[in-house]
Short mmCIF file of C-alpha atoms in Angstrom, two decimals:
data_model
loop_
_atom_site.label_atom_id
_atom_site.label_comp_id
_atom_site.label_asym_id
_atom_site.label_seq_id
_atom_site.Cartn_x
_atom_site.Cartn_y
_atom_site.Cartn_z
CA MET A 1 -15.50 102.68 28.98
CA SER A 2 -15.07 98.94 29.02
CA LEU A 3 -14.11 96.26 31.54
CA TYR A 4 -10.68 94.79 30.92
CA CYS A 5 -10.39 91.72 33.07
CA GLY A 6 -8.04 88.86 33.55
CA ILE A 7 -6.06 88.61 30.26
CA ALA A 8 -3.11 86.42 31.11
CA PHE A 9 0.24 87.02 29.49
CA LYS A 10 2.93 84.40 29.01
CA ARG A 11 4.52 85.63 32.21
CA LYS A 12 1.24 84.98 34.07
CA PHE A 13 0.73 88.69 34.50
CA PHE A 14 -2.86 89.93 34.91
CA TRP A 15 -4.49 93.29 34.35
CA CYS A 16 -7.37 92.96 36.82
CA TYR A 17 -10.87 94.18 37.23
CA ARG A 18 -10.96 97.89 36.91
CA LEU A 19 -12.61 100.15 34.41
CA LEU A 20 -10.24 101.18 31.64
CA SER A 21 -10.81 103.41 28.65
CA THR A 22 -11.33 101.89 25.22
CA TYR A 23 -7.93 103.26 24.17
CA VAL A 24 -6.12 101.58 27.08
CA THR A 25 -7.99 98.32 26.46
CA LYS A 26 -7.01 98.33 22.78
CA THR A 27 -3.41 99.23 23.57
CA ARG A 28 -2.99 96.40 26.07
CA TYR A 29 -4.72 93.94 23.76
CA LEU A 30 -2.33 94.83 20.93
CA PHE A 31 0.61 94.53 23.33
CA GLU A 32 -0.53 91.00 24.15
CA LEU A 33 -0.77 90.06 20.47
CA LYS A 34 2.75 91.40 19.83
CA GLU A 35 4.22 89.45 22.75
CA ASP A 36 2.24 86.19 22.53
CA ASP A 37 2.41 84.23 19.25
CA ASP A 38 -0.41 81.90 20.28
CA ALA A 39 -2.71 84.82 21.09
CA CYS A 40 -1.87 86.44 17.75
CA LYS A 41 -2.60 83.24 15.82
CA LYS A 42 -5.94 83.01 17.60
CA ALA A 43 -6.70 86.63 16.68
CA GLN A 44 -6.10 85.80 13.02
CA GLN A 45 -9.04 83.39 13.14
CA THR A 46 -11.50 86.24 13.66
CA GLY A 47 -9.40 89.11 12.33
CA ALA A 48 -9.45 91.10 9.10
CA PHE A 49 -6.74 91.06 6.42
CA TYR A 50 -5.90 93.96 4.10
CA LEU A 51 -4.06 93.08 0.92
CA PHE A 52 -1.08 94.68 -0.79
CA HIS A 53 0.87 93.92 -3.94
CA GLY A 54 4.40 95.29 -4.11
CA LEU A 55 3.55 97.54 -1.11
CA ALA A 56 0.57 99.06 -2.99
CA PRO A 57 -2.73 98.68 -1.08
CA LEU A 58 -5.81 97.11 -2.64
CA LEU A 59 -8.58 99.70 -3.09
CA GLN A 60 -12.08 99.36 -4.47
CA THR A 61 -14.45 102.08 -5.66
CA SER A 62 -17.98 101.93 -4.34
CA ALA A 63 -20.68 104.59 -4.05
CA HIS A 64 -18.25 107.22 -5.38
CA GLN A 65 -15.58 106.64 -2.73
CA TYR A 66 -12.56 104.46 -2.15
CA ALA A 67 -12.78 101.50 0.18
CA ALA A 68 -10.07 99.22 1.55
CA PRO A 69 -11.77 95.80 1.52
CA GLN A 70 -11.38 93.42 4.43
CA HIS A 71 -10.86 89.68 4.00
CA SER A 72 -11.41 87.04 6.64
CA LEU A 73 -8.89 84.26 7.19
CA LEU A 74 -11.21 81.79 5.44
CA GLU A 75 -11.66 84.09 2.43
CA LEU A 76 -7.91 84.59 2.21
CA GLU A 77 -7.25 80.85 2.33
CA ARG A 78 -9.78 80.31 -0.46
CA LEU A 79 -8.16 83.07 -2.52
CA LEU A 80 -4.70 81.57 -2.13
CA GLY A 81 -6.04 78.12 -2.97
CA LYS A 82 -7.59 79.43 -6.17
CA PHE A 83 -4.13 80.58 -7.26
CA GLY A 84 -2.51 77.27 -6.35
CA GLN A 85 -1.02 78.35 -3.04
CA ASP A 86 -1.66 77.30 0.54
CA ALA A 87 -2.16 79.03 3.86
CA GLN A 88 1.58 79.21 4.55
CA ARG A 89 1.57 82.57 2.78
CA ILE A 90 -0.44 84.03 5.65
CA GLU A 91 2.60 83.65 7.91
CA ASP A 92 4.06 86.70 6.14
CA SER A 93 1.22 88.94 7.39
CA VAL A 94 1.83 91.68 9.97
CA LEU A 95 -0.39 93.08 12.71
CA ILE A 96 -1.32 96.73 12.08
CA GLY A 97 -4.02 97.46 14.67
CA CYS A 98 -7.47 96.49 15.87
CA SER A 99 -11.01 97.81 16.13
CA GLU A 100 -12.62 99.01 19.35
CA GLN A 101 -14.24 95.57 19.53
CA GLN A 102 -10.73 94.02 19.48
CA LYS A 103 -11.01 92.65 15.97
CA ALA A 104 -7.38 92.44 14.90
CA TRP A 105 -6.22 93.94 11.59
CA PHE A 106 -3.45 92.35 9.53
CA ALA A 107 -1.69 93.32 6.30
CA LEU A 108 -0.39 90.81 3.76
CA ASP A 109 1.62 91.58 0.63
CA LEU A 110 0.87 89.16 -2.20
CA GLY A 111 3.48 90.70 -4.47
CA LEU A 112 6.66 90.24 -2.45
CA ASP A 113 8.85 87.27 -3.38
CA ASN A 114 11.26 86.90 -0.47
CA SER A 115 13.32 84.27 1.24
CA SER A 116 11.02 84.11 4.25
CA SER A 117 8.39 82.50 2.05
CA ILE A 118 8.74 79.60 -0.39
CA LEU A 119 5.82 81.07 -2.31
CA ALA A 120 6.35 83.32 -5.31
CA SER A 121 4.70 86.65 -6.04
CA LEU A 122 1.11 86.33 -7.17
CA PRO A 123 0.24 87.88 -10.57
CA LYS A 124 -1.07 91.42 -10.11
CA PRO A 125 -3.54 91.69 -13.05
CA GLU A 126 -5.19 88.36 -12.21
CA MET A 127 -5.40 89.34 -8.53
CA GLU A 128 -7.02 92.68 -9.36
CA THR A 129 -9.60 90.97 -11.56
CA GLU A 130 -10.39 88.38 -8.90
CA LEU A 131 -10.58 90.97 -6.09
CA LYS A 132 -12.50 93.56 -8.17
CA GLY A 133 -10.11 96.33 -7.21
CA SER A 134 -6.75 97.92 -7.97
CA PHE A 135 -3.43 97.93 -6.15
CA ILE A 136 -2.70 101.67 -6.03
CA GLU A 137 0.73 102.94 -4.95
CA LEU A 138 -0.13 105.35 -2.16
CA ARG A 139 2.38 108.10 -2.88
CA LYS A 140 1.30 108.26 -6.52
CA ALA A 141 -2.32 108.39 -5.43
CA LEU A 142 -1.72 111.18 -2.91
CA PHE A 143 0.19 113.43 -5.29
CA GLN A 144 -1.25 112.66 -8.72
CA LEU A 145 -4.96 111.90 -8.29
CA ASN A 146 -7.28 114.64 -9.48
CA ALA A 147 -9.15 116.79 -6.97
CA LYS A 148 -12.24 114.57 -6.92
CA ASP A 149 -10.27 111.39 -6.32
CA ALA A 150 -8.08 113.07 -3.71
CA SER A 151 -11.15 114.11 -1.75
CA LEU A 152 -12.43 110.54 -1.93
CA LEU A 153 -9.18 109.31 -0.49
CA SER A 154 -9.60 111.82 2.33
CA THR A 155 -13.06 110.39 2.98
CA VAL A 156 -11.52 106.99 3.53
CA ASP A 157 -9.02 108.57 5.91
CA SER A 158 -11.80 109.98 8.11
CA ASP A 159 -13.94 106.84 8.02
CA PHE A 160 -11.24 104.25 8.49
CA SER A 161 -8.08 106.16 9.45
CA PHE A 162 -6.82 104.94 6.09
CA CYS A 163 -3.42 106.56 5.95
CA ARG A 164 -2.67 106.45 9.67
CA LYS A 165 -3.75 102.96 10.64
CA PHE A 166 -3.95 101.03 7.42
CA SER A 167 -1.66 102.08 4.66
CA LYS A 168 1.22 103.91 6.34
CA ALA A 169 1.73 101.45 9.18
CA ALA A 170 1.27 98.44 6.91
CA GLN A 171 3.62 99.73 4.20
CA ALA A 172 6.31 100.59 6.73
CA LEU A 173 6.15 97.18 8.43
CA LEU A 174 5.98 95.19 5.19
CA ARG A 175 8.91 97.12 3.73
CA TRP A 176 10.95 96.70 6.91
CA HIS A 177 10.45 92.92 6.98
CA ASP A 178 11.31 92.64 3.30
CA ALA A 179 14.58 94.50 3.88
CA HIS A 180 15.65 92.83 7.15
CA GLN A 181 15.50 89.12 6.43
CA PHE A 182 19.11 88.49 7.45
CA CYS A 183 21.06 89.16 10.64
CA SER A 184 23.63 91.94 10.21
CA ARG A 185 26.06 90.11 12.52
CA SER A 186 25.76 86.41 11.58
CA GLY A 187 24.39 86.75 8.05
CA GLN A 188 21.83 84.06 8.87
CA PRO A 189 18.11 84.37 8.02
CA THR A 190 16.04 86.04 10.72
CA LYS A 191 12.57 84.88 11.73
CA LYS A 192 9.66 87.21 12.46
CA ASN A 193 7.17 86.67 15.24
CA VAL A 194 3.53 86.13 14.30
CA ALA A 195 2.55 89.76 14.79
CA GLY A 196 5.54 91.04 12.82
CA SER A 197 6.59 93.33 15.67
CA LYS A 198 10.16 91.98 15.66
CA ARG A 199 12.61 89.59 13.98
CA VAL A 200 15.00 87.21 15.76
CA CYS A 201 18.23 85.61 14.58
CA PRO A 202 18.00 81.93 15.64
CA SER A 203 21.80 81.56 15.65
CA ASN A 204 22.55 84.24 18.28
CA ASN A 205 19.10 85.38 19.57
CA ILE A 206 19.65 88.99 18.51
CA ILE A 207 16.27 90.73 18.34
CA TYR A 208 15.59 93.33 15.65
CA TYR A 209 12.74 95.82 16.02
CA PRO A 210 11.31 98.09 13.31
CA GLN A 211 12.81 101.55 13.53
CA VAL A 212 11.81 104.99 12.32
CA ALA A 213 14.09 107.77 11.13
CA PRO A 214 13.43 111.26 12.59
CA VAL A 215 12.92 113.93 9.93
CA VAL A 216 12.30 117.63 10.53
CA ILE A 217 9.98 119.54 8.23
CA THR A 218 10.09 123.30 8.60
CA LEU A 219 8.04 126.17 7.25
CA VAL A 220 10.28 129.24 7.26
CA SER A 221 8.74 132.71 7.48
CA ASP A 222 10.11 136.25 7.56
CA GLY A 223 6.96 137.60 9.20
CA ASN A 224 4.98 138.41 6.05
CA ARG A 225 6.07 135.69 3.63
CA CYS A 226 6.78 131.98 3.83
CA LEU A 227 9.56 130.11 2.08
CA LEU A 228 8.65 127.10 -0.06
CA ALA A 229 10.90 124.89 -2.17
CA ARG A 230 10.76 122.01 -4.59
CA GLN A 231 12.93 119.05 -5.49
CA SER A 232 13.19 117.72 -9.02
CA SER A 233 11.35 114.58 -7.90
CA PHE A 234 8.23 116.59 -6.95
CA PRO A 235 5.21 116.65 -9.27
CA LYS A 236 5.39 119.61 -11.64
CA GLY A 237 4.39 122.87 -9.99
CA MET A 238 4.29 121.57 -6.42
CA TYR A 239 6.17 123.40 -3.66
CA SER A 240 6.53 122.30 -0.04
CA ALA A 241 8.27 123.10 3.24
CA LEU A 242 11.95 122.30 3.83
CA ALA A 243 12.72 118.83 5.20
CA GLY A 244 15.73 116.76 6.18
CA PHE A 245 16.88 113.80 8.28
CA CYS A 246 18.35 114.28 11.74
CA ASP A 247 22.06 113.55 11.97
CA ILE A 248 23.49 111.38 14.74
CA GLY A 249 24.18 113.50 17.82
CA GLU A 250 21.81 116.32 16.84
CA SER A 251 18.79 117.59 18.69
CA VAL A 252 15.69 118.26 16.61
CA GLU A 253 16.20 122.00 17.00
CA GLU A 254 19.79 121.73 15.78
CA THR A 255 18.59 119.78 12.75
CA VAL A 256 16.10 122.49 11.83
CA ARG A 257 18.76 125.20 11.97
CA ARG A 258 21.27 123.11 10.01
CA GLU A 259 18.80 122.10 7.28
CA VAL A 260 17.64 125.68 6.72
CA ALA A 261 21.24 126.87 6.53
CA GLU A 262 22.28 124.04 4.21
CA GLU A 263 19.36 124.21 1.81
CA VAL A 264 18.60 127.92 1.47
CA GLY A 265 21.47 129.72 3.23
CA LEU A 266 19.37 131.34 5.96
CA GLU A 267 19.81 131.53 9.72
CA VAL A 268 16.85 130.64 11.94
CA GLU A 269 16.01 133.07 14.72
CA SER A 270 13.12 131.28 16.50
CA LEU A 271 11.29 127.94 16.38
CA GLN A 272 7.80 126.76 17.27
CA TYR A 273 6.80 123.09 17.34
CA CYS A 274 3.67 122.23 15.33
CA ALA A 275 2.95 118.47 15.16
CA SER A 276 4.34 115.09 14.10
CA GLN A 277 3.31 112.46 11.58
CA HIS A 278 4.47 109.02 10.55
CA TRP A 279 5.41 108.94 6.87
CA PRO A 280 6.44 105.73 5.08
CA PHE A 281 8.23 107.35 2.10
CA PRO A 282 10.89 106.48 1.14
CA ASN A 283 11.29 104.49 4.35
CA SER A 284 9.62 104.64 7.74
CA SER A 285 10.08 108.20 9.00
CA LEU A 286 8.75 110.32 11.85
CA MET A 287 8.06 113.79 10.47
CA ILE A 288 8.52 116.46 13.17
CA ALA A 289 7.02 119.75 12.03
CA TYR A 290 8.16 123.26 13.03
CA HIS A 291 7.44 126.85 12.18
CA ALA A 292 10.62 128.91 11.98
CA THR A 293 11.39 132.60 11.50
CA VAL A 294 14.60 134.01 10.10
CA LYS A 295 16.58 137.03 11.23
CA PRO A 296 15.25 140.39 9.99
CA GLY A 297 17.13 141.76 7.04
CA GLN A 298 18.70 138.38 6.27
CA THR A 299 16.20 136.86 3.83
CA GLU A 300 18.21 136.52 0.64
CA ILE A 301 17.89 132.89 -0.48
CA GLN A 302 20.96 130.98 -1.67
CA VAL A 303 19.65 127.66 -2.97
CA ASN A 304 21.79 124.56 -2.51
CA LEU A 305 21.27 122.95 -5.91
CA ARG A 306 22.50 119.61 -4.63
CA GLU A 307 19.45 119.53 -2.37
CA LEU A 308 16.78 121.58 -4.14
CA GLU A 309 15.65 122.51 -7.61
CA THR A 310 14.47 125.94 -6.50
CA ALA A 311 13.12 127.90 -3.53
CA ALA A 312 11.27 131.19 -3.22
CA TRP A 313 9.35 133.49 -0.88
CA PHE A 314 5.57 133.48 -1.31
CA SER A 315 3.07 136.04 -0.07
CA HIS A 316 0.04 135.26 2.08
CA HIS A 317 -2.23 135.86 -0.92
CA GLU A 318 -0.27 133.50 -3.17
CA VAL A 319 -0.28 130.70 -0.63
CA ALA A 320 -3.94 131.19 0.37
CA THR A 321 -4.90 131.05 -3.32
CA ALA A 322 -2.89 127.87 -3.82
CA LEU A 323 -4.63 126.22 -0.85
CA LYS A 324 -7.98 126.82 -2.58
CA ARG A 325 -6.79 125.66 -5.99
CA LYS A 326 -8.42 122.55 -7.40
CA GLY A 327 -6.69 119.95 -9.58
CA PRO A 328 -5.89 118.39 -11.92
CA TYR A 329 -2.74 120.47 -12.31
CA THR A 330 -2.19 120.55 -16.06
CA GLN A 331 0.46 122.39 -18.03
CA LYS A 332 -0.40 125.94 -19.11
CA GLU A 333 -0.11 127.24 -22.68
CA ASN A 334 3.20 128.93 -21.83
CA GLY A 335 4.66 125.57 -20.73
CA THR A 336 4.56 126.26 -16.99
CA PHE A 337 2.51 124.58 -14.29
CA PRO A 338 0.32 126.31 -11.68
CA PHE A 339 1.75 126.73 -8.20
CA TRP A 340 0.18 124.13 -5.90
CA LEU A 341 0.78 122.60 -2.49
CA PRO A 342 1.05 119.10 -0.96
CA PRO A 343 -2.20 117.17 -0.34
CA LYS A 344 -4.19 117.49 2.88
CA LEU A 345 -2.89 114.19 4.25
CA ALA A 346 0.70 115.49 4.33
CA ILE A 347 1.90 117.33 7.42
CA SER A 348 3.46 120.01 5.20
CA HIS A 349 -0.08 120.97 4.17
CA GLN A 350 -0.98 121.43 7.84
CA LEU A 351 2.08 123.64 8.41
CA ILE A 352 1.22 125.85 5.44
CA LYS A 353 -2.47 126.06 6.36
CA GLU A 354 -1.61 127.05 9.95
CA TRP A 355 0.65 129.83 8.69
CA VAL A 356 -2.06 131.18 6.37
CA GLU A 357 -4.66 131.12 9.16
CA LYS A 358 -2.31 132.90 11.56
CA GLN A 359 -1.52 135.56 8.98
CA THR A 360 -5.21 136.02 8.27
CA SER A 361 -6.14 136.43 11.94
CA SER A 362 -3.29 138.86 12.62
CA SER A 363 -4.41 141.10 9.75
CA LEU A 364 -7.96 141.42 11.07
CA PRO A 365 -8.83 144.67 12.91
CA ALA A 366 -8.84 144.44 16.70
#
């Protein structure tokens, strides 16, 4: 618990003198930084900056694990100066969170060359040499790193909330600002606030806020087997749960039923909500995960080849074995690849693991 006392907002509004949880304190502090440009600029003075290049986060390897290095405002100014640029570049940074001690976290992409900045993209190889790290595209890292490296990335996630707080939020915000530099009504350049929580068109005062697209991801079961599918864009051998964007006017439940019908030609009988997860690929999405069962006797798959490469039913043993399988996933002598599943940081992995655990517990003797 901590004492949150007397922080004044622009509207002279005070949260006064009562004990609040650390979570509430952090939330209200971040709200202040998003609403008050002066407060956000002040937070930059003592805050930490995480660097990206072309939306790929800077990672360093130390003591056999990945680390996302922090840079102070002074260090960042020195870095920019060394490459012939000034502190104006820092205006493109976005607020992505804060520590329990209210040390604000910001993300800055040094590889984007956009109209909101007169400064060009900084050279990636020279930056990596100077920073003693590598700009690693997160999706590639999640799906293509070998087992050892993937576990190291998971270590960062537990220590620093890497994917939740740092990379996913930062990537989504940086990408959104890069793609929304002009007003859709006036065509004039928009201007972001200091925190990057919104953009405003100076000509008509229209305010634009970052948005997320709802996506359902569904693990279909017939009671004894689960249905997994793959798209041609997936890494070789990887299968996952069905997923699709919500259409305008649909409820989440209606989207699940439609997607299952569209992609594999099956009719859902029952649904059970599992969890949700923000996912920045290809754009900022909210993944809403469900378990679904299909009607008995109606399990014949009819794959929609416009949506999927293939789909199939898998037994409990096959899926449980795949969950234990270690990478790297190399091609076999017969030209095929082993059957494997999405990484632990993906919500589809959680769906599949839950199904395996439920099947295992139900098969145990009473």
